Amino acid sequence: MSLVSEELRRNLDATIFRILRLQAVFRCATCTLAFQPNMCCDCMVDTHARHPFHELLEWDDDIELFTRTTLRDMGLRVGFGHSGATCPRPRPGRLEALTINGVFQVSVDYCTCPGAPGRAEQIKAHGWWPMWSNFCSALPHDVLDQYCDMGENDAGED
């Protein structure tokens, strides 16, 4: 192998490494995988489509630290109806969800197909509980379960 081609290969490897490093700037703080790899935006959204309340971190080269971001900011839309598949006639909306990890803004798509249940029923079928009659806020079932467990524990301590 010539000296020139070796130099080109090293430069190409370094360039590819920089491109991959720049793209894979997201990490999940909620997932418990040891030595979890950084991911690009598309991979993070794909792997977390069913976990919209995970805390995500984005590497910021300017300050050389991870900063908080959300799946909503990364483009995730949670679809209701169709067992998680995309509705052919979605109605965009936004929900605010109170979770164990904090409050999350979630972009949602309601199903508007003929015979589709109402928004409240779609939210419930997804495992969340609507908090208000205008359906702009919801509680995931794990939060409700934890609240109920706390009430049961307090009831026996009178």
Coordinates of N, CA and C in Angstrom, one line a residue:
M1 N 0.9 -1.2 0.0 CA 0.0 0.0 0.0 C 0.9 1.2 0.0
S2 N 0.6 2.2 -0.8 CA 1.5 3.4 -0.9 C 1.2 4.3 0.2
L3 N 2.1 5.2 0.5 CA 2.0 6.2 1.5 C 0.9 7.1 1.3
V4 N 0.6 7.5 0.0 CA -0.5 8.4 -0.3 C -1.8 7.7 0.0
S5 N -2.0 6.5 -0.4 CA -3.3 5.8 -0.2 C -3.6 5.5 1.3
E6 N -2.5 5.3 2.0 CA -2.6 5.1 3.5 C -3.1 6.4 4.1
E7 N -2.6 7.5 3.7 CA -2.9 8.8 4.2 C -4.4 9.1 3.9
L8 N -4.8 8.8 2.6 CA -6.2 9.0 2.2 C -7.2 8.2 3.0
R9 N -6.8 6.9 3.3 CA -7.6 6.1 4.1 C -7.8 6.6 5.5
R10 N -6.7 7.1 6.1 CA -6.8 7.6 7.5 C -7.7 8.9 7.5
N11 N -7.5 9.8 6.5 CA -8.3 11.0 6.4 C -9.8 10.6 6.2
L12 N -10.1 9.6 5.4 CA -11.4 9.2 5.1 C -12.0 8.6 6.4
D13 N -11.3 7.8 7.1 CA -11.7 7.2 8.4 C -12.0 8.3 9.4
A14 N -11.2 9.3 9.5 CA -11.4 10.4 10.4 C -12.6 11.2 10.0
T15 N -12.8 11.4 8.7 CA -14.0 12.1 8.3 C -15.3 11.4 8.6
I16 N -15.3 10.1 8.3 CA -16.5 9.2 8.6 C -16.8 9.2 10.1
F17 N -15.7 9.1 10.9 CA -15.9 9.2 12.3 C -16.5 10.5 12.8
R18 N -16.1 11.6 12.2 CA -16.6 12.9 12.6 C -18.1 13.0 12.2
I19 N -18.4 12.5 11.0 CA -19.8 12.6 10.5 C -20.7 11.7 11.5
L20 N -20.3 10.5 11.8 CA -21.0 9.6 12.6 C -21.2 10.2 14.0
R21 N -20.1 10.8 14.5 CA -20.1 11.4 15.9 C -21.1 12.6 15.9
L22 N -21.1 13.4 14.9 CA -21.9 14.5 14.8 C -23.4 14.1 14.7
Q23 N -23.7 13.0 14.1 CA -25.1 12.6 13.9 C -25.6 11.9 15.2
A24 N -24.8 11.2 15.8 CA -25.2 10.4 17.0 C -25.0 11.2 18.3
V25 N -25.9 12.2 18.4 CA -25.7 13.1 19.6 C -26.8 13.0 20.6
F26 N -27.6 12.0 20.5 CA -28.7 11.9 21.5 C -28.5 10.6 22.4
R27 N -29.0 10.8 23.6 CA -28.8 9.7 24.6 C -30.1 9.7 25.5
C28 N -30.6 8.6 25.9 CA -31.7 8.5 26.8 C -31.3 8.3 28.2
A29 N -31.7 9.3 29.1 CA -31.3 9.2 30.5 C -32.2 8.3 31.3
T30 N -33.4 7.9 30.7 CA -34.3 7.0 31.4 C -34.0 5.5 31.2
C31 N -33.6 5.2 30.0 CA -33.3 3.8 29.7 C -32.1 3.3 30.6
T32 N -32.2 2.1 31.0 CA -31.3 1.5 32.0 C -30.2 0.7 31.3
L33 N -30.0 0.8 30.0 CA -28.9 0.0 29.4 C -27.6 0.6 29.8
A34 N -26.7 -0.3 30.2 CA -25.3 0.1 30.5 C -24.6 0.4 29.2
F35 N -23.8 1.4 29.3 CA -23.0 1.8 28.1 C -23.8 2.0 26.9
Q36 N -25.0 2.6 27.1 CA -25.9 2.9 26.0 C -25.2 3.8 24.9
P37 N -25.3 3.4 23.7 CA -24.7 4.2 22.6 C -25.5 5.5 22.4
N38 N -24.8 6.5 21.9 CA -25.5 7.6 21.4 C -26.2 7.3 20.1
M39 N -27.3 8.0 19.8 CA -28.1 7.7 18.6 C -28.3 8.9 17.8
C40 N -28.6 8.8 16.5 CA -29.0 9.9 15.7 C -30.5 10.2 16.0
C41 N -31.0 11.3 15.5 CA -32.4 11.7 15.8 C -33.4 10.6 15.4
D42 N -33.2 10.1 14.1 CA -34.2 9.2 13.6 C -34.2 7.9 14.4
C43 N -33.0 7.4 14.8 CA -33.0 6.1 15.5 C -33.6 6.3 16.9
M44 N -33.3 7.5 17.5 CA -33.8 7.7 18.9 C -35.4 7.8 18.8
V45 N -35.9 8.5 17.8 CA -37.4 8.5 17.7 C -38.0 7.2 17.4
D46 N -37.3 6.4 16.5 CA -37.8 5.0 16.2 C -37.8 4.1 17.4
T47 N -36.7 4.1 18.2 CA -36.6 3.2 19.3 C -37.4 3.7 20.5
H48 N -37.9 4.9 20.5 CA -38.6 5.4 21.7 C -40.1 5.8 21.3
A49 N -40.5 5.4 20.2 CA -41.9 5.7 19.7 C -43.0 5.3 20.8
R50 N -42.7 4.3 21.5 CA -43.7 3.8 22.5 C -43.3 4.3 23.9
H51 N -42.3 5.2 24.0 CA -41.8 5.7 25.3 C -41.7 7.2 25.2
P52 N -42.8 8.0 25.0 CA -42.7 9.4 24.7 C -42.3 10.2 26.0
F53 N -42.3 9.5 27.2 CA -42.0 10.3 28.4 C -40.5 10.0 28.9
H54 N -39.7 9.4 28.1 CA -38.3 9.2 28.5 C -37.6 10.6 28.4
E55 N -36.6 10.7 29.3 CA -35.8 11.9 29.4 C -34.7 11.8 28.4
L56 N -34.6 12.7 27.4 CA -33.5 12.6 26.4 C -32.5 13.7 26.6
L57 N -31.3 13.4 26.2 CA -30.2 14.3 26.3 C -29.6 14.5 24.9
E58 N -29.2 15.7 24.6 CA -28.6 16.0 23.3 C -27.2 16.6 23.6
W59 N -26.2 16.1 22.9 CA -24.8 16.6 23.1 C -24.7 18.0 22.4
D60 N -24.2 18.9 23.2 CA -24.0 20.3 22.7 C -22.5 20.5 22.6
D61 N -22.0 20.6 21.4 CA -20.5 20.8 21.2 C -20.0 22.1 21.7
D62 N -20.9 23.1 21.7 CA -20.4 24.5 22.1 C -20.1 24.5 23.6
I63 N -20.9 23.8 24.4 CA -20.6 23.8 25.9 C -20.0 22.5 26.4
E64 N -19.9 21.5 25.4 CA -19.4 20.2 25.7 C -20.1 19.5 26.9
L65 N -21.4 19.6 26.8 CA -22.3 18.9 27.8 C -23.5 18.4 27.1
F66 N -24.2 17.4 27.8 CA -25.5 17.0 27.3 C -26.5 18.0 27.9
T67 N -27.5 18.4 27.1 CA -28.6 19.2 27.5 C -29.9 18.4 27.3
R68 N -30.9 18.8 28.0 CA -32.2 18.1 27.9 C -33.0 18.5 26.6
T69 N -33.6 17.5 26.0 CA -34.5 17.7 24.9 C -35.6 16.7 25.0
T70 N -36.6 16.8 24.1 CA -37.7 15.9 24.2 C -38.0 15.2 22.8
L71 N -38.7 14.1 22.9 CA -39.0 13.4 21.6 C -39.9 14.3 20.8
R72 N -40.8 15.1 21.4 CA -41.6 16.0 20.6 C -40.7 17.0 19.8
D73 N -39.7 17.5 20.5 CA -38.8 18.4 19.8 C -38.1 17.7 18.6
M74 N -37.9 16.4 18.8 CA -37.2 15.6 17.7 C -38.2 15.1 16.6
G75 N -39.5 15.4 16.8 CA -40.4 15.1 15.7 C -41.4 13.9 16.0
L76 N -41.3 13.4 17.2 CA -42.2 12.2 17.5 C -43.7 12.7 17.5
R77 N -44.5 11.9 16.9 CA -46.0 12.1 17.0 C -46.5 10.7 17.5
V78 N -47.4 10.8 18.5 CA -48.0 9.6 19.1 C -49.4 9.5 18.4
G79 N -49.6 8.3 17.7 CA -50.8 8.1 17.0 C -51.8 7.3 17.9
F80 N -53.0 7.7 17.9 CA -54.1 7.0 18.6 C -54.9 6.2 17.5
G81 N -55.4 5.1 17.9 CA -56.1 4.2 17.0 C -55.2 3.4 16.1
H82 N -55.7 2.4 15.4 CA -55.0 1.6 14.5 C -53.8 0.8 15.2
S83 N -54.0 0.5 16.5 CA -53.0 -0.3 17.2 C -51.6 0.2 17.1
G84 N -51.4 1.5 17.1 CA -50.1 2.1 17.0 C -49.6 2.5 15.6
A85 N -50.3 2.0 14.6 CA -50.0 2.3 13.2 C -50.5 3.7 12.9
T86 N -50.0 4.3 11.9 CA -50.4 5.7 11.5 C -51.8 5.7 10.9
C87 N -52.6 6.6 11.4 CA -54.0 6.7 10.9 C -53.9 7.4 9.5
P88 N -54.7 6.9 8.5 CA -54.7 7.5 7.2 C -55.4 8.9 7.2
R89 N -56.1 9.2 8.3 CA -56.8 10.5 8.4 C -56.6 11.1 9.7
P90 N -55.3 11.4 10.1 CA -55.0 11.9 11.4 C -55.5 13.3 11.7
R91 N -55.9 13.6 12.9 CA -56.2 15.0 13.3 C -55.1 15.4 14.3
P92 N -54.2 16.3 14.0 CA -53.1 16.6 14.9 C -53.6 17.3 16.2
G93 N -52.9 17.0 17.2 CA -53.3 17.7 18.5 C -52.0 17.7 19.4
R94 N -52.2 18.2 20.6 CA -51.1 18.3 21.6 C -51.7 18.0 22.9
L95 N -51.0 17.2 23.7 CA -51.3 16.8 25.0 C -50.2 17.2 26.0
E96 N -50.6 17.6 27.2 CA -49.6 17.8 28.2 C -49.8 16.6 29.2
A97 N -48.7 15.9 29.4 CA -48.8 14.7 30.3 C -48.0 14.9 31.5
L98 N -48.6 14.6 32.7 CA -48.0 14.7 33.9 C -47.5 13.3 34.3
T99 N -46.1 13.1 34.3 CA -45.5 11.8 34.5 C -44.7 11.8 35.8
I100 N -44.1 10.7 36.1 CA -43.2 10.5 37.2 C -42.0 11.4 36.9
N101 N -41.6 11.5 35.7 CA -40.4 12.2 35.3 C -40.6 13.7 35.1
G102 N -41.9 14.2 35.2 CA -42.2 15.6 35.0 C -43.3 15.8 34.0
V103 N -43.5 17.0 33.5 CA -44.5 17.3 32.6 C -44.0 17.3 31.2
F104 N -44.6 16.6 30.3 CA -44.2 16.5 28.9 C -45.2 17.0 27.9
Q105 N -44.8 17.8 26.9 CA -45.7 18.1 25.8 C -45.5 17.0 24.8
V106 N -46.7 16.5 24.3 CA -46.6 15.4 23.4 C -47.5 15.8 22.2
S107 N -46.9 15.6 21.0 CA -47.7 15.8 19.7 C -48.4 14.5 19.5
V108 N -49.7 14.6 19.2 CA -50.5 13.4 19.0 C -51.3 13.5 17.7
D109 N -51.7 12.4 17.2 CA -52.6 12.3 16.1 C -53.8 11.5 16.4
Y110 N -55.0 12.1 16.5 CA -56.2 11.4 16.7 C -56.7 10.7 15.5
C111 N -57.3 9.6 15.6 CA -57.9 8.9 14.5 C -59.3 9.5 14.2
T112 N -59.5 9.8 12.9 CA -60.8 10.4 12.5 C -61.5 9.5 11.5
C113 N -61.1 8.2 11.4 CA -61.7 7.3 10.5 C -63.2 7.1 10.9
P114 N -64.1 6.8 9.9 CA -65.5 6.5 10.2 C -65.6 5.4 11.3
G115 N -66.3 5.7 12.3 CA -66.5 4.7 13.4 C -65.5 4.8 14.5
A116 N -64.5 5.7 14.4 CA -63.5 5.9 15.4 C -64.1 6.4 16.7
P117 N -63.6 5.9 17.8 CA -64.1 6.4 19.1 C -63.7 7.9 19.3
G118 N -64.3 8.5 20.3 CA -64.0 9.9 20.5 C -62.6 10.1 21.1
R119 N -62.1 11.3 21.2 CA -60.8 11.6 21.7 C -60.5 11.0 23.1
A120 N -61.4 11.1 24.0 CA -61.2 10.6 25.3 C -61.0 9.1 25.3
E121 N -61.8 8.4 24.5 CA -61.7 7.0 24.4 C -60.3 6.6 23.8
Q122 N -59.9 7.3 22.8 CA -58.6 7.0 22.1 C -57.5 7.2 23.1
I123 N -57.6 8.3 23.9 CA -56.5 8.5 24.9 C -56.5 7.4 26.0
K124 N -57.7 7.0 26.4 CA -57.7 5.9 27.4 C -57.2 4.6 26.8
A125 N -57.6 4.3 25.6 CA -57.1 3.0 24.9 C -55.6 3.0 24.8
H126 N -55.0 4.1 24.8 CA -53.5 4.2 24.7 C -52.9 4.0 26.0
G127 N -53.6 3.9 27.1 CA -53.1 3.7 28.4 C -52.9 5.0 29.2
W128 N -53.5 6.1 28.7 CA -53.4 7.4 29.4 C -54.8 7.7 29.9
W129 N -54.9 8.6 30.9 CA -56.2 9.0 31.4 C -56.4 10.5 31.2
P130 N -57.4 10.9 30.4 CA -57.6 12.4 30.2 C -58.0 13.1 31.5
M131 N -57.4 14.3 31.7 CA -57.5 15.0 33.0 C -58.6 16.0 32.9
W132 N -58.9 16.6 31.8 CA -59.9 17.6 31.6 C -60.8 17.3 30.5
S133 N -62.0 18.0 30.5 CA -63.0 17.8 29.5 C -62.5 18.2 28.1
N134 N -61.5 19.1 28.0 CA -61.0 19.5 26.7 C -59.9 18.6 26.2
F135 N -59.5 17.6 27.0 CA -58.6 16.6 26.6 C -57.2 17.1 26.2
C136 N -56.8 18.2 26.9 CA -55.4 18.7 26.6 C -54.4 18.3 27.6
S137 N -54.8 17.5 28.6 CA -53.9 17.0 29.6 C -54.2 15.5 29.9
A138 N -53.2 14.8 30.2 CA -53.4 13.3 30.5 C -52.4 12.8 31.5
L139 N -52.8 11.7 32.2 CA -52.0 11.0 33.1 C -51.7 9.6 32.6
P140 N -50.5 9.2 32.4 CA -50.3 7.8 32.1 C -50.7 6.9 33.2
H141 N -51.1 5.7 32.9 CA -51.6 4.8 33.9 C -50.6 4.5 35.0
D142 N -49.3 4.5 34.8 CA -48.4 4.2 35.8 C -48.4 5.3 36.9
V143 N -48.7 6.5 36.5 CA -48.8 7.6 37.5 C -50.1 7.4 38.4
L144 N -51.2 7.0 37.7 CA -52.4 6.7 38.5 C -52.2 5.5 39.4
D145 N -51.5 4.5 38.9 CA -51.3 3.3 39.8 C -50.5 3.7 41.0
Q146 N -49.5 4.5 40.8 CA -48.6 5.0 41.9 C -49.4 5.8 42.9
Y147 N -50.3 6.7 42.4 CA -51.1 7.5 43.3 C -52.1 6.6 44.1
C148 N -52.7 5.6 43.4 CA -53.6 4.7 44.1 C -52.8 3.9 45.2
D149 N -51.6 3.5 44.9 CA -50.8 2.8 45.9 C -50.5 3.6 47.1
M150 N -50.2 4.9 46.8 CA -49.9 5.8 47.9 C -51.2 6.0 48.8
G151 N -52.3 6.0 48.2 CA -53.6 6.2 49.0 C -53.9 4.9 49.8
E152 N -53.6 3.7 49.3 CA -53.8 2.5 50.0 C -52.8 2.5 51.2
N153 N -51.6 2.9 51.0 CA -50.6 2.9 52.2 C -51.0 3.9 53.2
D154 N -51.5 5.0 52.9 CA -51.9 6.0 53.8 C -53.2 5.6 54.6
A155 N -54.1 4.9 54.0 CA -55.4 4.5 54.6 C -55.2 3.7 55.8
G156 N -54.1 2.8 55.9 CA -53.9 2.0 57.0 C -53.1 2.6 58.1
E157 N -52.7 3.9 58.0 CA -51.9 4.5 59.0 C -52.6 5.5 59.9
D158 N -53.9 5.5 60.0 CA -54.7 6.4 60.8 C -54.6 6.1 62.3

